[in-house]
Amino acid sequence: MDQVTQLLQQARRRAEEQGLPYRGALTPQEAHQLKQAMPEAVLLDVRSAAEWQFVGVVPYAQRLEWRSFPGMQPNPHFIEQLRDMLPKEGVLMLMCRSGVRSDEVARMAAAAGYSEAYNVLEGFEGDKDAAGHRNSVGGWKARGLPWQQG
């Protein structure tokens, strides 16, 4: 079995186990490996522009705000903008700060016909540690994956 098939099967199995309405759930490492093995797959960062600028970005990720700072109001044109950016076919990996907003977007994308929508678990910064700080308990950055300051 090749690496792409193995990664996708594992992500799909997680989604089934958790009863998710979208195709699968990937760890940050799996999302990075999948993008390397499958360059046509899209990693879409759905965090706010403020997060991209002040927290950092994945160099090869495309970006589309789901919620805008301040106030974190939903982007009412998100699905329309997503359709303009990306075809419904192909692998779409969604990432936010911790995996919560990207789960929400994966659900919307699946409902809009994106049959290969995957949530990136842990997100870019991961969960908060005991001191209430991010970037040490999971997440893209803490896993040592490629990123740069925005």
mmCIF file of C-alpha atoms in Angstrom:
data_model
loop_
_atom_site.group_PDB
_atom_site.id
_atom_site.type_symbol
_atom_site.label_atom_id
_atom_site.label_comp_id
_atom_site.label_asym_id
_atom_site.label_seq_id
_atom_site.Cartn_x
_atom_site.Cartn_y
_atom_site.Cartn_z
ATOM 1 C CA MET A 1 0.000 0.000 0.000
ATOM 2 C CA ASP A 2 1.437 3.394 -0.926
ATOM 3 C CA GLN A 3 1.843 6.275 1.541
ATOM 4 C CA VAL A 4 -1.055 8.362 0.201
ATOM 5 C CA THR A 5 -3.488 5.453 0.432
ATOM 6 C CA GLN A 6 -2.308 4.615 3.938
ATOM 7 C CA LEU A 7 -2.631 8.224 5.194
ATOM 8 C CA LEU A 8 -6.091 8.667 3.695
ATOM 9 C CA GLN A 9 -7.346 5.334 5.042
ATOM 10 C CA GLN A 10 -6.138 6.222 8.531
ATOM 11 C CA ALA A 11 -7.839 9.649 8.357
ATOM 12 C CA ARG A 12 -11.069 8.071 7.094
ATOM 13 C CA ARG A 13 -11.005 5.487 9.869
ATOM 14 C CA ARG A 14 -10.734 8.286 12.469
ATOM 15 C CA ALA A 15 -13.729 10.064 10.936
ATOM 16 C CA GLU A 16 -15.797 6.875 11.028
ATOM 17 C CA GLU A 17 -14.825 6.166 14.645
ATOM 18 C CA GLN A 18 -15.784 9.707 15.671
ATOM 19 C CA GLY A 19 -18.942 9.841 13.564
ATOM 20 C CA LEU A 20 -17.744 12.851 11.583
ATOM 21 C CA PRO A 21 -19.832 13.950 8.577
ATOM 22 C CA TYR A 22 -16.740 14.694 6.456
ATOM 23 C CA ARG A 23 -14.180 12.384 4.873
ATOM 24 C CA GLY A 24 -11.418 12.274 7.453
ATOM 25 C CA ALA A 25 -9.238 13.709 10.205
ATOM 26 C CA LEU A 26 -5.457 14.061 9.861
ATOM 27 C CA THR A 27 -2.763 14.790 12.416
ATOM 28 C CA PRO A 28 -0.485 17.699 11.515
ATOM 29 C CA GLN A 29 2.305 15.273 10.578
ATOM 30 C CA GLU A 30 -0.041 13.283 8.350
ATOM 31 C CA ALA A 31 -1.279 16.454 6.617
ATOM 32 C CA HIS A 32 2.309 17.503 5.923
ATOM 33 C CA GLN A 33 3.244 14.028 4.663
ATOM 34 C CA LEU A 34 0.147 13.917 2.473
ATOM 35 C CA LYS A 35 0.940 17.309 0.942
ATOM 36 C CA GLN A 36 4.504 16.165 0.192
ATOM 37 C CA ALA A 37 3.328 12.905 -1.383
ATOM 38 C CA MET A 38 0.313 14.468 -3.106
ATOM 39 C CA PRO A 39 1.209 18.032 -4.196
ATOM 40 C CA GLU A 40 -2.222 18.595 -5.745
ATOM 41 C CA ALA A 41 -3.855 18.256 -2.295
ATOM 42 C CA VAL A 42 -4.800 21.646 -0.849
ATOM 43 C CA LEU A 43 -4.032 22.745 2.698
ATOM 44 C CA LEU A 44 -6.447 25.591 3.441
ATOM 45 C CA ASP A 45 -5.777 27.769 6.492
ATOM 46 C CA VAL A 46 -9.118 29.160 7.672
ATOM 47 C CA ARG A 47 -7.800 31.274 10.564
ATOM 48 C CA SER A 48 -8.205 35.050 10.629
ATOM 49 C CA ALA A 49 -5.880 37.420 8.779
ATOM 50 C CA ALA A 50 -4.698 38.694 12.177
ATOM 51 C CA GLU A 51 -3.602 35.155 13.107
ATOM 52 C CA TRP A 52 -1.757 34.743 9.815
ATOM 53 C CA GLN A 53 0.043 38.027 10.329
ATOM 54 C CA PHE A 54 0.919 37.758 14.014
ATOM 55 C CA VAL A 55 1.135 34.017 14.713
ATOM 56 C CA GLY A 56 2.553 32.618 11.468
ATOM 57 C CA VAL A 57 1.615 30.590 8.418
ATOM 58 C CA VAL A 58 2.416 27.346 6.642
ATOM 59 C CA PRO A 59 4.364 28.451 3.531
ATOM 60 C CA TYR A 60 2.438 26.263 1.081
ATOM 61 C CA ALA A 61 -1.038 26.703 2.570
ATOM 62 C CA GLN A 62 -3.753 28.637 0.812
ATOM 63 C CA ARG A 63 -5.741 31.008 3.022
ATOM 64 C CA LEU A 64 -9.398 31.905 3.350
ATOM 65 C CA GLU A 65 -10.789 33.509 6.515
ATOM 66 C CA TRP A 66 -13.727 31.706 8.070
ATOM 67 C CA ARG A 67 -14.062 34.150 10.983
ATOM 68 C CA SER A 68 -12.586 37.661 11.087
ATOM 69 C CA PHE A 69 -10.901 39.458 13.963
ATOM 70 C CA PRO A 70 -12.088 41.339 15.967
ATOM 71 C CA GLY A 71 -15.319 39.730 17.009
ATOM 72 C CA MET A 72 -14.733 36.497 15.084
ATOM 73 C CA GLN A 73 -17.814 37.054 12.972
ATOM 74 C CA PRO A 74 -18.352 34.367 10.305
ATOM 75 C CA ASN A 75 -17.508 35.183 6.707
ATOM 76 C CA PRO A 76 -20.981 35.097 5.067
ATOM 77 C CA HIS A 77 -19.391 34.464 1.650
ATOM 78 C CA PHE A 78 -17.062 31.666 2.735
ATOM 79 C CA ILE A 79 -18.549 28.789 0.712
ATOM 80 C CA GLU A 80 -18.926 30.992 -2.365
ATOM 81 C CA GLN A 81 -15.279 32.091 -2.042
ATOM 82 C CA LEU A 82 -14.201 28.493 -1.471
ATOM 83 C CA ARG A 83 -15.986 27.443 -4.664
ATOM 84 C CA ASP A 84 -14.211 30.247 -6.551
ATOM 85 C CA MET A 85 -10.829 29.149 -5.170
ATOM 86 C CA LEU A 86 -11.006 25.375 -5.353
ATOM 87 C CA PRO A 87 -12.842 22.678 -7.275
ATOM 88 C CA LYS A 88 -15.002 20.260 -5.307
ATOM 89 C CA GLU A 89 -12.871 17.339 -6.454
ATOM 90 C CA GLY A 90 -9.569 16.491 -4.808
ATOM 91 C CA VAL A 91 -8.252 16.412 -1.286
ATOM 92 C CA LEU A 92 -9.005 19.503 0.822
ATOM 93 C CA MET A 93 -7.227 19.683 4.199
ATOM 94 C CA LEU A 94 -8.572 22.361 6.546
ATOM 95 C CA MET A 95 -6.565 23.925 9.369
ATOM 96 C CA CYS A 96 -7.257 26.574 12.014
ATOM 97 C CA ARG A 97 -5.646 27.385 15.385
ATOM 98 C CA SER A 98 -6.685 24.265 17.305
ATOM 99 C CA GLY A 99 -8.851 22.150 14.992
ATOM 100 C CA VAL A 100 -12.216 23.504 16.164
ATOM 101 C CA ARG A 101 -12.996 26.072 13.454
ATOM 102 C CA SER A 102 -11.568 23.769 10.784
ATOM 103 C CA ASP A 103 -13.953 21.038 11.987
ATOM 104 C CA GLU A 104 -16.798 23.504 11.509
ATOM 105 C CA VAL A 105 -15.543 24.364 8.013
ATOM 106 C CA ALA A 106 -15.018 20.686 7.102
ATOM 107 C CA ARG A 107 -18.663 20.061 7.994
ATOM 108 C CA MET A 108 -19.790 22.989 5.803
ATOM 109 C CA ALA A 109 -17.499 21.962 2.942
ATOM 110 C CA ALA A 110 -18.808 18.389 3.013
ATOM 111 C CA ALA A 111 -22.390 19.677 3.004
ATOM 112 C CA ALA A 112 -21.478 21.889 0.012
ATOM 113 C CA GLY A 113 -20.242 18.888 -1.972
ATOM 114 C CA TYR A 114 -16.534 18.690 -1.116
ATOM 115 C CA SER A 115 -16.371 14.911 -0.812
ATOM 116 C CA GLU A 116 -12.686 14.794 0.209
ATOM 117 C CA ALA A 117 -12.705 17.333 3.082
ATOM 118 C CA TYR A 118 -10.281 16.547 5.933
ATOM 119 C CA ASN A 119 -9.823 18.342 9.235
ATOM 120 C CA VAL A 120 -6.261 18.835 10.496
ATOM 121 C CA LEU A 121 -6.458 17.879 14.167
ATOM 122 C CA GLU A 122 -4.637 20.076 16.694
ATOM 123 C CA GLY A 123 -4.483 22.950 14.184
ATOM 124 C CA PHE A 124 -1.593 25.373 13.846
ATOM 125 C CA GLU A 125 -1.058 26.135 17.549
ATOM 126 C CA GLY A 126 -2.601 23.173 19.375
ATOM 127 C CA ASP A 127 -4.354 23.190 22.725
ATOM 128 C CA LYS A 128 -3.447 25.329 25.721
ATOM 129 C CA ASP A 129 -0.942 23.955 28.226
ATOM 130 C CA ALA A 130 -1.355 24.093 32.027
ATOM 131 C CA ALA A 131 -0.243 27.748 32.008
ATOM 132 C CA GLY A 132 -2.814 28.646 29.354
ATOM 133 C CA HIS A 133 -0.290 28.998 26.509
ATOM 134 C CA ARG A 134 -0.427 27.450 23.063
ATOM 135 C CA ASN A 135 2.379 26.034 20.846
ATOM 136 C CA SER A 136 3.557 23.375 23.281
ATOM 137 C CA VAL A 137 0.675 20.861 23.424
ATOM 138 C CA GLY A 138 0.212 19.596 19.896
ATOM 139 C CA GLY A 139 -0.283 21.645 16.786
ATOM 140 C CA TRP A 140 1.630 22.257 13.578
ATOM 141 C CA LYS A 141 4.250 24.559 15.128
ATOM 142 C CA ALA A 142 4.962 22.389 18.185
ATOM 143 C CA ARG A 143 5.398 19.353 15.921
ATOM 144 C CA GLY A 144 8.279 21.117 14.151
ATOM 145 C CA LEU A 145 6.567 21.264 10.760
ATOM 146 C CA PRO A 146 7.353 24.033 8.228
ATOM 147 C CA TRP A 147 6.028 27.465 9.133
ATOM 148 C CA GLN A 148 7.105 31.061 8.909
ATOM 149 C CA GLN A 149 6.243 34.282 10.664
ATOM 150 C CA GLY A 150 3.456 36.150 8.862
#
